[in-house]
Amino acid sequence: MTDTTKPPRRFAEIDPEQCFDMLIGESWVQASSGETFRCFDPYDDEEWGHVPVASADDVAHAVAAARDAFATWSRIPALARSAVLSRWAQLIDENSETLARLQVHENGKTITEMRAVTGSLRQTADYFGHLALGPIGSTIEPFMPNHEAWTVRQPIGVVAAIAPWNNPLGLLSWKLFPALAAGNTIVVKPSEVTPVSTLFLAKLGLEAGLPAGVLNVVTGAGPTGAALVDSPGIDKIAFTGSTSTGAVIAQRAAARFLRTTLELGGKGAQIVFADADLDRATASLVTGITAGTGQACNAGSRLLVHGSVYDEVIDRLRTLIPEVRIGDPLEPTSAIGPLASRPQYEKVTGYLDLAEEEGNELLVGGRRGEQISGVTTGRFVEPTLYATPDSQSRIRREEIFGPVGAVIRFDDEDEAVRIANESPYGLVAGMWTKDVSRAHRAAKRLESGVVWINTWRAFSTNVPFGGVKHSGIGREIGPDALLEYTETKSVWLGLD
Ligand code: ADP
C-alpha cells in the first residue's frame, strides 16, 4: 500500500542519499579524507546528497592535473577547442531541464529564472567557441628603423574559478568558457550551497570531448577555496562572490602578482526621472528588487524617484508589489522563491529588524516566514520597500541580497547622480527618462560598470559585464572576457 500521508518528493529523480564525486584529472573521486557535506533544499528544508570536502591535498592534485593538461590543450588548434565547446553547448541544450531543476533544488531560485539562465549557457559556450577562432594579435610598424613587431595573445595557464551560489552555472560559464576557449585549463570551486549542478555541467564537458585534466572540479566551502587561491600552481583567479571575500582573495593574489577577475557586490541605483514612462519604470522597479528573490549582484535595490512623481510611483508600487507571487520555486507561476540558505535568511531578516531600529518608513511588505499568508515551508521574505531619506541608513548603503529596496527622493539630475554615486559599489545603475540628452549625460557620470537606460537586467553574452569601485576588477562576457584570459606578447624582428 502506498503511504498517502507523505507528499510525493519534489525531485523524485534524485536519490537524496546519493554520494556525488568531484572531478580531478580523469577521475571522479571522493575526498582523500572521506569527508562530505550535505546539500539543502531551501524550499522543503530537506537535506539531500553527500558531496566531498576537498582538502588542500585534493586541491593540489587538481591543480597538478590542470597543469599537465595545459601543455596539450594550449597548443591544439583553436578549431579543435571550439569544436569541443560547440558539442558541449549542444549537450547543455539537450540536458537543460535537468540543469535548471538541479539549481532550483540547490538554491531555491524559480524554475523560470533557472531555465532562462540555462538557455544562456549554451549561447556562452557557442560565443566563446567562435570568438577563439578570431584574430589573436596585430602587426605594428614600430618607430625604430629596420624592425618589425607584432603581438600574439597567449593563454595564461591554470585558472582557479571560484563561483557563488546565487547563479551557479551562469556565473561559472562566464569564466569557464572564455578560459577554455583561449587555451587555459581550469580548476573550479563551486559554492558549497550549489555544487551538484556544477558537477553535472562538468560531466557534460567530458562527454563533449574535453581531455582529462582540462577541467577539474573541487567541492567544499571557504577553506577549499582558500587552498585553491593559495595553490602555487595557479596563474589566474576568477572569482564571483561577496566584496569581503573578494578583498581577501585580491590581497593574497597581489602578493604573488596573480591576475584576477573579481565580480563582487552591488547596490544598483534605478533612477526614475519626472518624464519617465511610469508603466515601464514601475514594472522594472519591482523586478529590480524581486528578480532572483533579490539575491543578485545586479539588483536595483536603490530606487531614486523624482519628487514630482514620487507619490504616484509609491502608490503604484504599493499595488504592484503585493501581486508578485511567492511560492514553490518549481511552479512556473512563482516569481519569488525562498532565500537560498539559513544564513541568508538570517542576514536578510536581520536587515528588516535593522530598518525598524533605524526608523526607516516601511512603504510596502515587511513580513517574513509564516507571517506571510499561505507560507508553511521555506524561508521566505516578502518584497519590501523602505523610504530611506537618511544618507547614513545602512538599508540604503549596504548590499542586503534579498528582496528589499531603499527608496530615495531627489529633486534634480545633479542630485540623482550624486546619490547614485555615493555608494561604494559600482556594478549596475540605470535610469528611466525620455530625454535623450539627459540619458547621455547621466550615463557618462554614473560610476558604474553597466548603465541601463529604459531597461533593467538586460544581458547578452557579447556585451561585457563587470564593476568599478568595490564591485570588482575586470570584465566578464563580451570580447573583453577573452582578453582577461590571455596575455599579450610583443614579438620583435630586427631586419638585416
Ligand atoms: P556568500 O557570502 O554569498 O556565500 P562568498 O564570497 O563567501 O559569498 O562565497 C563565494 C565563493 O567563495 C564560494 O564558492 C565560497 O565557498 C568561496 N569562498 C569563501 N571564502 C573563501 C576564501 N577565503 N577563499 C576563497 N574562496 C572562498
Short mmCIF file of C-alpha atoms in Angstrom, two decimals, residues 79-478:
data_model
loop_
_atom_site.label_atom_id
_atom_site.label_comp_id
_atom_site.label_asym_id
_atom_site.label_seq_id
_atom_site.Cartn_x
_atom_site.Cartn_y
_atom_site.Cartn_z
CA LEU A 79 39.35 24.97 -34.11
CA ALA A 80 39.59 21.78 -32.05
CA ARG A 81 38.88 23.62 -28.78
CA SER A 82 35.99 25.40 -30.45
CA ALA A 83 34.54 22.08 -31.61
CA VAL A 84 34.50 20.75 -28.02
CA LEU A 85 32.69 23.89 -26.80
CA SER A 86 30.21 23.55 -29.59
CA ARG A 87 29.42 19.90 -28.66
CA TRP A 88 29.19 20.94 -25.01
CA ALA A 89 26.69 23.64 -25.96
CA GLN A 90 24.60 21.00 -27.73
CA LEU A 91 24.65 18.72 -24.66
CA ILE A 92 23.68 21.64 -22.40
CA ASP A 93 20.70 22.18 -24.65
CA GLU A 94 19.70 18.51 -24.50
CA ASN A 95 20.02 18.47 -20.69
CA SER A 96 18.70 21.94 -19.99
CA GLU A 97 15.76 20.85 -17.83
CA THR A 98 18.00 18.72 -15.59
CA LEU A 99 20.45 21.61 -15.19
CA ALA A 100 17.63 24.05 -14.38
CA ARG A 101 15.97 21.70 -11.85
CA LEU A 102 19.23 20.93 -10.08
CA GLN A 103 19.81 24.63 -9.49
CA VAL A 104 16.28 25.10 -8.12
CA HIS A 105 16.90 22.18 -5.76
CA GLU A 106 20.13 23.80 -4.59
CA ASN A 107 19.30 27.48 -4.22
CA GLY A 108 15.51 27.82 -4.38
CA LYS A 109 15.50 30.25 -7.29
CA THR A 110 12.50 29.97 -9.57
CA ILE A 111 12.43 27.39 -12.33
CA THR A 112 11.53 30.17 -14.78
CA GLU A 113 14.72 32.05 -13.99
CA MET A 114 16.89 28.93 -13.93
CA ARG A 115 15.52 27.84 -17.33
CA ALA A 116 16.44 31.24 -18.76
CA VAL A 117 19.95 31.03 -17.31
CA THR A 118 20.42 27.52 -18.65
CA GLY A 119 19.42 28.77 -22.11
CA SER A 120 22.10 31.42 -21.92
CA LEU A 121 24.78 28.83 -21.03
CA ARG A 122 24.51 27.39 -24.45
CA GLN A 123 24.99 30.82 -26.01
CA THR A 124 28.04 31.49 -23.85
CA ALA A 125 29.70 28.21 -24.84
CA ASP A 126 28.97 28.85 -28.52
CA TYR A 127 30.02 32.50 -28.41
CA PHE A 128 33.45 31.88 -26.86
CA GLY A 129 33.98 28.83 -29.05
CA HIS A 130 33.55 31.12 -32.05
CA LEU A 131 35.47 34.05 -30.57
CA ALA A 132 38.51 31.83 -30.08
CA LEU A 133 38.66 31.43 -33.86
CA GLY A 134 39.06 35.15 -34.49
CA PRO A 135 42.24 37.21 -34.85
CA ILE A 136 44.62 36.79 -31.92
CA GLY A 137 47.04 39.67 -32.32
CA SER A 138 48.10 42.55 -34.54
CA THR A 139 51.06 43.67 -36.58
CA ILE A 140 52.55 47.04 -35.65
CA GLU A 141 55.09 49.10 -37.57
CA PRO A 142 57.46 50.21 -34.79
CA PHE A 143 59.14 53.64 -34.60
CA MET A 144 62.59 52.00 -34.65
CA PRO A 145 64.03 51.63 -38.15
CA ASN A 146 64.82 48.15 -39.51
CA HIS A 147 62.44 46.41 -37.16
CA GLU A 148 59.08 44.73 -37.35
CA ALA A 149 56.83 43.90 -34.43
CA TRP A 150 53.64 42.00 -33.81
CA THR A 151 51.62 40.83 -30.86
CA VAL A 152 50.23 37.43 -30.04
CA ARG A 153 47.75 36.66 -27.27
CA GLN A 154 48.58 33.51 -25.38
CA PRO A 155 46.67 31.59 -22.71
CA ILE A 156 47.72 32.42 -19.16
CA GLY A 157 47.91 28.88 -17.74
CA VAL A 158 45.87 27.32 -14.95
CA VAL A 159 42.79 29.32 -13.94
CA ALA A 160 41.22 28.98 -10.49
CA ALA A 161 37.49 29.76 -10.84
CA ILE A 162 35.51 30.30 -7.63
CA ALA A 163 31.76 30.64 -8.08
CA PRO A 164 28.85 31.80 -5.89
CA TRP A 165 25.50 30.15 -5.15
CA ASN A 166 23.09 32.77 -6.45
CA ASN A 167 23.56 31.94 -10.15
CA PRO A 168 25.84 28.92 -10.00
CA LEU A 169 26.07 27.93 -13.65
CA GLY A 170 25.52 31.31 -15.30
CA LEU A 171 28.33 32.99 -13.39
CA LEU A 172 30.59 29.98 -13.76
CA SER A 173 30.02 29.91 -17.53
CA TRP A 174 31.34 33.47 -17.77
CA LYS A 175 34.70 32.12 -16.53
CA LEU A 176 34.72 28.57 -17.81
CA PHE A 177 34.04 29.07 -21.50
CA PRO A 178 36.34 32.05 -22.23
CA ALA A 179 39.13 30.46 -20.18
CA LEU A 180 38.94 27.14 -22.01
CA ALA A 181 38.34 28.69 -25.43
CA ALA A 182 41.55 30.70 -25.05
CA GLY A 183 43.56 27.55 -24.25
CA ASN A 184 43.79 27.71 -20.46
CA THR A 185 42.95 24.80 -18.19
CA ILE A 186 40.82 25.28 -15.10
CA VAL A 187 40.09 24.18 -11.55
CA VAL A 188 36.56 25.14 -10.49
CA LYS A 189 35.39 25.52 -6.89
CA PRO A 190 31.59 25.86 -6.89
CA SER A 191 29.80 27.28 -3.86
CA GLU A 192 29.12 24.78 -1.08
CA VAL A 193 25.42 25.70 -1.49
CA THR A 194 25.30 24.69 -5.16
CA PRO A 195 27.94 22.07 -6.04
CA VAL A 196 25.89 19.40 -7.79
CA SER A 197 24.73 21.40 -10.81
CA THR A 198 28.38 22.26 -11.50
CA LEU A 199 29.40 18.60 -11.28
CA PHE A 200 26.68 17.75 -13.80
CA LEU A 201 27.86 20.51 -16.16
CA ALA A 202 31.40 19.13 -15.90
CA LYS A 203 30.16 15.64 -16.77
CA LEU A 204 28.63 17.05 -19.95
CA GLY A 205 32.00 18.70 -20.73
CA LEU A 206 33.77 15.34 -20.59
CA GLU A 207 31.07 13.82 -22.79
CA ALA A 208 31.67 16.65 -25.25
CA GLY A 209 35.32 15.58 -25.54
CA LEU A 210 37.28 17.68 -23.02
CA PRO A 211 40.60 15.87 -22.47
CA ALA A 212 41.34 14.72 -18.91
CA GLY A 213 42.64 17.47 -16.62
CA VAL A 214 41.48 20.39 -18.75
CA LEU A 215 38.53 20.85 -16.36
CA ASN A 216 38.67 19.87 -12.68
CA VAL A 217 36.03 20.49 -10.03
CA VAL A 218 36.87 20.53 -6.33
CA THR A 219 33.96 20.83 -3.90
CA GLY A 220 33.94 22.28 -0.40
CA ALA A 221 33.43 25.58 1.38
CA GLY A 222 35.68 28.58 2.15
CA PRO A 223 38.75 26.54 3.21
CA THR A 224 38.73 24.63 -0.09
CA GLY A 225 38.50 27.94 -1.95
CA ALA A 226 41.34 29.38 0.14
CA ALA A 227 43.50 26.32 -0.60
CA LEU A 228 42.89 26.87 -4.30
CA VAL A 229 43.76 30.58 -4.07
CA ASP A 230 46.98 29.71 -2.22
CA SER A 231 47.96 26.91 -4.55
CA PRO A 232 51.36 27.73 -6.10
CA GLY A 233 50.34 26.10 -9.40
CA ILE A 234 47.65 28.58 -10.44
CA ASP A 235 48.20 31.54 -12.76
CA LYS A 236 44.94 33.45 -12.52
CA ILE A 237 41.92 33.73 -10.22
CA ALA A 238 38.41 34.41 -11.46
CA PHE A 239 36.02 34.98 -8.58
CA THR A 240 32.39 35.99 -8.14
CA GLY A 241 31.10 36.48 -4.61
CA SER A 242 30.97 38.91 -1.76
CA THR A 243 33.12 42.03 -1.61
CA SER A 244 34.62 40.90 1.71
CA THR A 245 35.82 37.54 0.32
CA GLY A 246 36.93 39.30 -2.88
CA ALA A 247 39.14 41.62 -0.84
CA VAL A 248 40.82 38.67 0.90
CA ILE A 249 41.42 36.96 -2.44
CA ALA A 250 42.76 40.17 -4.04
CA GLN A 251 45.29 40.57 -1.22
CA ARG A 252 46.52 37.01 -1.48
CA ALA A 253 46.74 37.28 -5.26
CA ALA A 254 48.63 40.58 -5.07
CA ALA A 255 51.41 39.00 -3.01
CA ARG A 256 52.09 36.67 -5.96
CA PHE A 257 51.25 39.14 -8.77
CA LEU A 258 48.46 36.82 -9.93
CA ARG A 259 45.98 38.12 -12.45
CA THR A 260 42.44 38.40 -11.12
CA THR A 261 38.93 38.97 -12.37
CA LEU A 262 36.65 39.85 -9.46
CA GLU A 263 32.89 40.33 -9.74
CA LEU A 264 31.65 41.42 -6.32
CA GLY A 265 28.71 43.10 -4.65
CA GLY A 266 26.35 45.80 -5.87
CA LYS A 267 23.70 48.24 -4.74
CA GLY A 268 22.25 49.30 -8.09
CA ALA A 269 20.50 52.67 -8.37
CA GLN A 270 17.40 52.81 -10.57
CA ILE A 271 16.67 56.49 -11.23
CA VAL A 272 13.13 57.50 -12.21
CA PHE A 273 13.14 60.98 -13.73
CA ALA A 274 10.00 63.11 -13.96
CA ASP A 275 9.48 62.34 -17.66
CA ALA A 276 9.78 58.54 -17.27
CA ASP A 277 7.30 56.13 -18.81
CA LEU A 278 5.87 55.18 -15.42
CA ASP A 279 4.27 51.93 -16.59
CA ARG A 280 7.58 50.53 -17.71
CA ALA A 281 9.59 52.17 -14.93
CA THR A 282 7.47 50.85 -12.07
CA ALA A 283 7.36 47.34 -13.55
CA SER A 284 11.15 47.46 -13.69
CA LEU A 285 11.46 48.79 -10.14
CA VAL A 286 9.52 45.73 -8.99
CA THR A 287 11.64 43.20 -10.88
CA GLY A 288 14.78 45.12 -9.87
CA ILE A 289 14.20 44.14 -6.26
CA THR A 290 12.34 40.84 -6.69
CA ALA A 291 14.20 39.04 -9.51
CA GLY A 292 16.15 36.15 -8.08
CA THR A 293 14.46 36.95 -4.75
CA GLY A 294 16.81 39.93 -4.65
CA GLN A 295 19.79 37.60 -4.38
CA ALA A 296 21.52 39.17 -7.35
CA CYS A 297 24.51 41.47 -7.68
CA ASN A 298 22.54 43.23 -10.43
CA ALA A 299 19.57 44.01 -8.17
CA GLY A 300 18.18 47.53 -8.49
CA SER A 301 17.95 47.89 -4.74
CA ARG A 302 18.13 51.69 -4.53
CA LEU A 303 15.08 53.35 -6.06
CA LEU A 304 15.74 57.03 -6.75
CA VAL A 305 12.47 58.79 -7.58
CA HIS A 306 11.97 62.41 -8.69
CA GLY A 307 9.87 64.45 -6.25
CA SER A 308 7.22 65.33 -8.85
CA VAL A 309 6.32 61.67 -9.46
CA TYR A 310 7.25 60.28 -6.05
CA ASP A 311 3.73 59.84 -4.65
CA GLU A 312 2.42 58.30 -7.83
CA VAL A 313 5.34 55.85 -8.08
CA ILE A 314 4.90 54.78 -4.45
CA ASP A 315 1.15 54.30 -4.95
CA ARG A 316 1.78 52.12 -7.97
CA LEU A 317 4.44 50.06 -6.14
CA ARG A 318 2.02 49.52 -3.25
CA THR A 319 -0.32 47.90 -5.77
CA LEU A 320 2.24 46.03 -7.87
CA ILE A 321 4.48 44.54 -5.19
CA PRO A 322 1.81 42.53 -3.34
CA GLU A 323 0.88 40.98 -6.71
CA VAL A 324 4.32 39.33 -7.00
CA ARG A 325 3.69 35.61 -6.48
CA ILE A 326 5.61 33.97 -3.68
CA GLY A 327 5.72 30.19 -3.72
CA ASP A 328 7.30 26.87 -4.61
CA PRO A 329 10.15 27.78 -6.96
CA LEU A 330 9.34 24.72 -9.07
CA GLU A 331 5.97 26.26 -10.01
CA PRO A 332 6.32 28.31 -13.20
CA THR A 333 3.86 30.87 -11.76
CA SER A 334 6.11 31.67 -8.77
CA ALA A 335 8.08 34.90 -9.15
CA ILE A 336 9.79 34.69 -5.77
CA GLY A 337 11.25 31.63 -4.09
CA PRO A 338 12.68 31.21 -0.62
CA LEU A 339 16.03 32.68 0.36
CA ALA A 340 18.77 30.24 -0.57
CA SER A 341 20.06 29.24 2.84
CA ARG A 342 19.52 29.64 6.56
CA PRO A 343 22.39 32.15 6.94
CA GLN A 344 20.98 34.18 4.06
CA TYR A 345 17.53 34.23 5.68
CA GLU A 346 19.08 35.34 8.98
CA LYS A 347 21.00 38.07 7.19
CA VAL A 348 18.01 39.46 5.28
CA THR A 349 15.58 39.34 8.20
CA GLY A 350 18.29 40.98 10.31
CA TYR A 351 18.11 43.91 7.89
CA LEU A 352 14.31 44.07 8.30
CA ASP A 353 14.87 44.42 12.05
CA LEU A 354 17.59 46.99 11.48
CA ALA A 355 15.33 49.01 9.16
CA GLU A 356 12.88 49.41 12.04
CA GLU A 357 15.61 50.29 14.53
CA GLU A 358 16.96 52.91 12.16
CA GLY A 359 13.48 54.42 11.84
CA ASN A 360 13.09 53.97 8.08
CA GLU A 361 9.47 54.24 6.92
CA LEU A 362 8.03 50.89 5.76
CA LEU A 363 6.25 51.55 2.44
CA VAL A 364 5.19 48.02 1.50
CA GLY A 365 5.88 44.40 2.54
CA GLY A 366 7.99 43.69 5.59
CA ARG A 367 6.69 40.23 6.53
CA ARG A 368 8.72 37.06 6.75
CA GLY A 369 8.24 33.30 7.14
CA GLU A 370 4.87 32.26 8.48
CA GLN A 371 3.77 35.88 8.82
CA ILE A 372 3.17 35.67 5.04
CA SER A 373 -0.25 34.20 4.31
CA GLY A 374 -0.15 30.75 2.74
CA VAL A 375 3.50 30.14 3.60
CA THR A 376 4.05 26.98 5.62
CA THR A 377 7.50 25.96 4.44
CA GLY A 378 10.70 27.55 3.21
CA ARG A 379 12.46 30.71 4.27
CA PHE A 380 10.51 33.45 2.53
CA VAL A 381 10.71 37.21 2.85
CA GLU A 382 8.10 39.47 1.24
CA PRO A 383 9.31 42.04 -1.26
CA THR A 384 9.78 45.09 0.92
CA LEU A 385 10.40 48.79 0.41
CA TYR A 386 11.57 51.38 2.88
CA ALA A 387 11.80 55.13 2.45
CA THR A 388 15.40 55.93 3.44
CA PRO A 389 15.91 59.72 3.50
CA ASP A 390 18.94 59.48 5.81
CA SER A 391 22.08 59.00 3.68
CA GLN A 392 23.68 57.10 6.57
CA SER A 393 20.91 54.48 6.70
CA ARG A 394 22.51 51.05 6.38
CA ILE A 395 19.44 49.85 4.47
CA ARG A 396 20.35 52.43 1.84
CA ARG A 397 24.11 51.77 1.86
CA GLU A 398 24.68 48.04 2.32
CA GLU A 399 24.06 45.13 -0.02
CA ILE A 400 21.19 43.14 1.56
CA PHE A 401 20.95 40.39 -1.10
CA GLY A 402 17.25 39.88 -0.53
CA PRO A 403 14.01 41.39 -1.95
CA VAL A 404 14.43 44.68 -0.09
CA GLY A 405 14.62 48.13 -1.68
CA ALA A 406 15.59 51.56 -0.33
CA VAL A 407 13.54 54.42 -1.80
CA ILE A 408 15.17 57.85 -2.05
CA ARG A 409 13.58 61.07 -3.27
CA PHE A 410 15.56 63.57 -5.38
CA ASP A 411 14.87 66.95 -6.96
CA ASP A 412 17.22 67.33 -9.93
CA GLU A 413 19.62 65.47 -12.20
CA ASP A 414 22.76 66.51 -10.31
CA GLU A 415 21.32 65.29 -7.04
CA ALA A 416 20.24 61.97 -8.60
CA VAL A 417 23.74 61.34 -9.95
CA ARG A 418 25.35 62.38 -6.67
CA ILE A 419 23.14 60.00 -4.67
CA ALA A 420 23.67 57.16 -7.14
CA ASN A 421 27.45 57.65 -6.86
CA GLU A 422 27.51 57.88 -3.06
CA SER A 423 27.60 54.06 -2.89
CA PRO A 424 30.95 52.29 -2.51
CA TYR A 425 29.66 49.83 -5.13
CA GLY A 426 29.61 50.43 -8.88
CA LEU A 427 28.26 47.40 -10.71
CA VAL A 428 24.96 48.41 -12.32
CA ALA A 429 22.93 51.61 -12.47
CA GLY A 430 20.07 52.77 -14.62
CA MET A 431 17.54 55.42 -15.41
CA TRP A 432 14.08 55.94 -16.81
CA THR A 433 13.72 59.09 -18.94
CA LYS A 434 12.52 60.19 -22.38
CA ASP A 435 15.16 62.93 -22.57
CA VAL A 436 17.97 61.60 -24.77
CA SER A 437 20.42 64.34 -23.82
CA ARG A 438 19.93 63.70 -20.13
CA ALA A 439 20.32 59.95 -20.70
CA HIS A 440 23.69 60.50 -22.41
CA ARG A 441 24.88 62.98 -19.78
CA ALA A 442 23.90 60.87 -16.80
CA ALA A 443 25.17 57.60 -18.32
CA LYS A 444 28.64 59.17 -18.56
CA ARG A 445 28.56 60.46 -15.00
CA LEU A 446 27.32 57.34 -13.24
CA GLU A 447 30.14 55.46 -11.53
CA SER A 448 29.11 52.03 -12.69
CA GLY A 449 30.41 49.27 -14.95
CA VAL A 450 26.98 48.89 -16.58
CA VAL A 451 24.30 51.55 -17.23
CA TRP A 452 20.81 50.57 -18.35
CA ILE A 453 18.62 53.27 -19.94
CA ASN A 454 14.89 52.49 -20.10
CA THR A 455 15.59 48.85 -19.36
CA TRP A 456 16.99 46.81 -16.48
CA ARG A 457 18.78 43.49 -16.21
CA ALA A 458 19.49 43.41 -19.94
CA PHE A 459 22.21 40.83 -20.64
CA SER A 460 23.79 39.45 -23.75
CA THR A 461 26.76 37.13 -23.97
CA ASN A 462 28.52 39.53 -26.35
CA VAL A 463 28.17 42.64 -24.14
CA PRO A 464 30.74 42.99 -21.31
CA PHE A 465 29.64 42.94 -17.67
CA GLY A 466 31.57 43.95 -14.55
CA GLY A 467 32.02 46.63 -11.96
CA VAL A 468 34.07 49.54 -10.69
CA LYS A 469 34.91 50.59 -7.12
CA HIS A 470 34.03 47.87 -4.56
CA SER A 471 32.14 45.90 -7.21
CA GLY A 472 35.31 44.42 -8.63
CA ILE A 473 38.01 44.33 -11.26
CA GLY A 474 37.83 43.24 -14.88
CA ARG A 475 35.02 42.37 -17.24
CA GLU A 476 33.24 39.12 -17.97
CA ILE A 477 31.50 38.08 -21.22
CA GLY A 478 31.78 40.10 -24.41
#
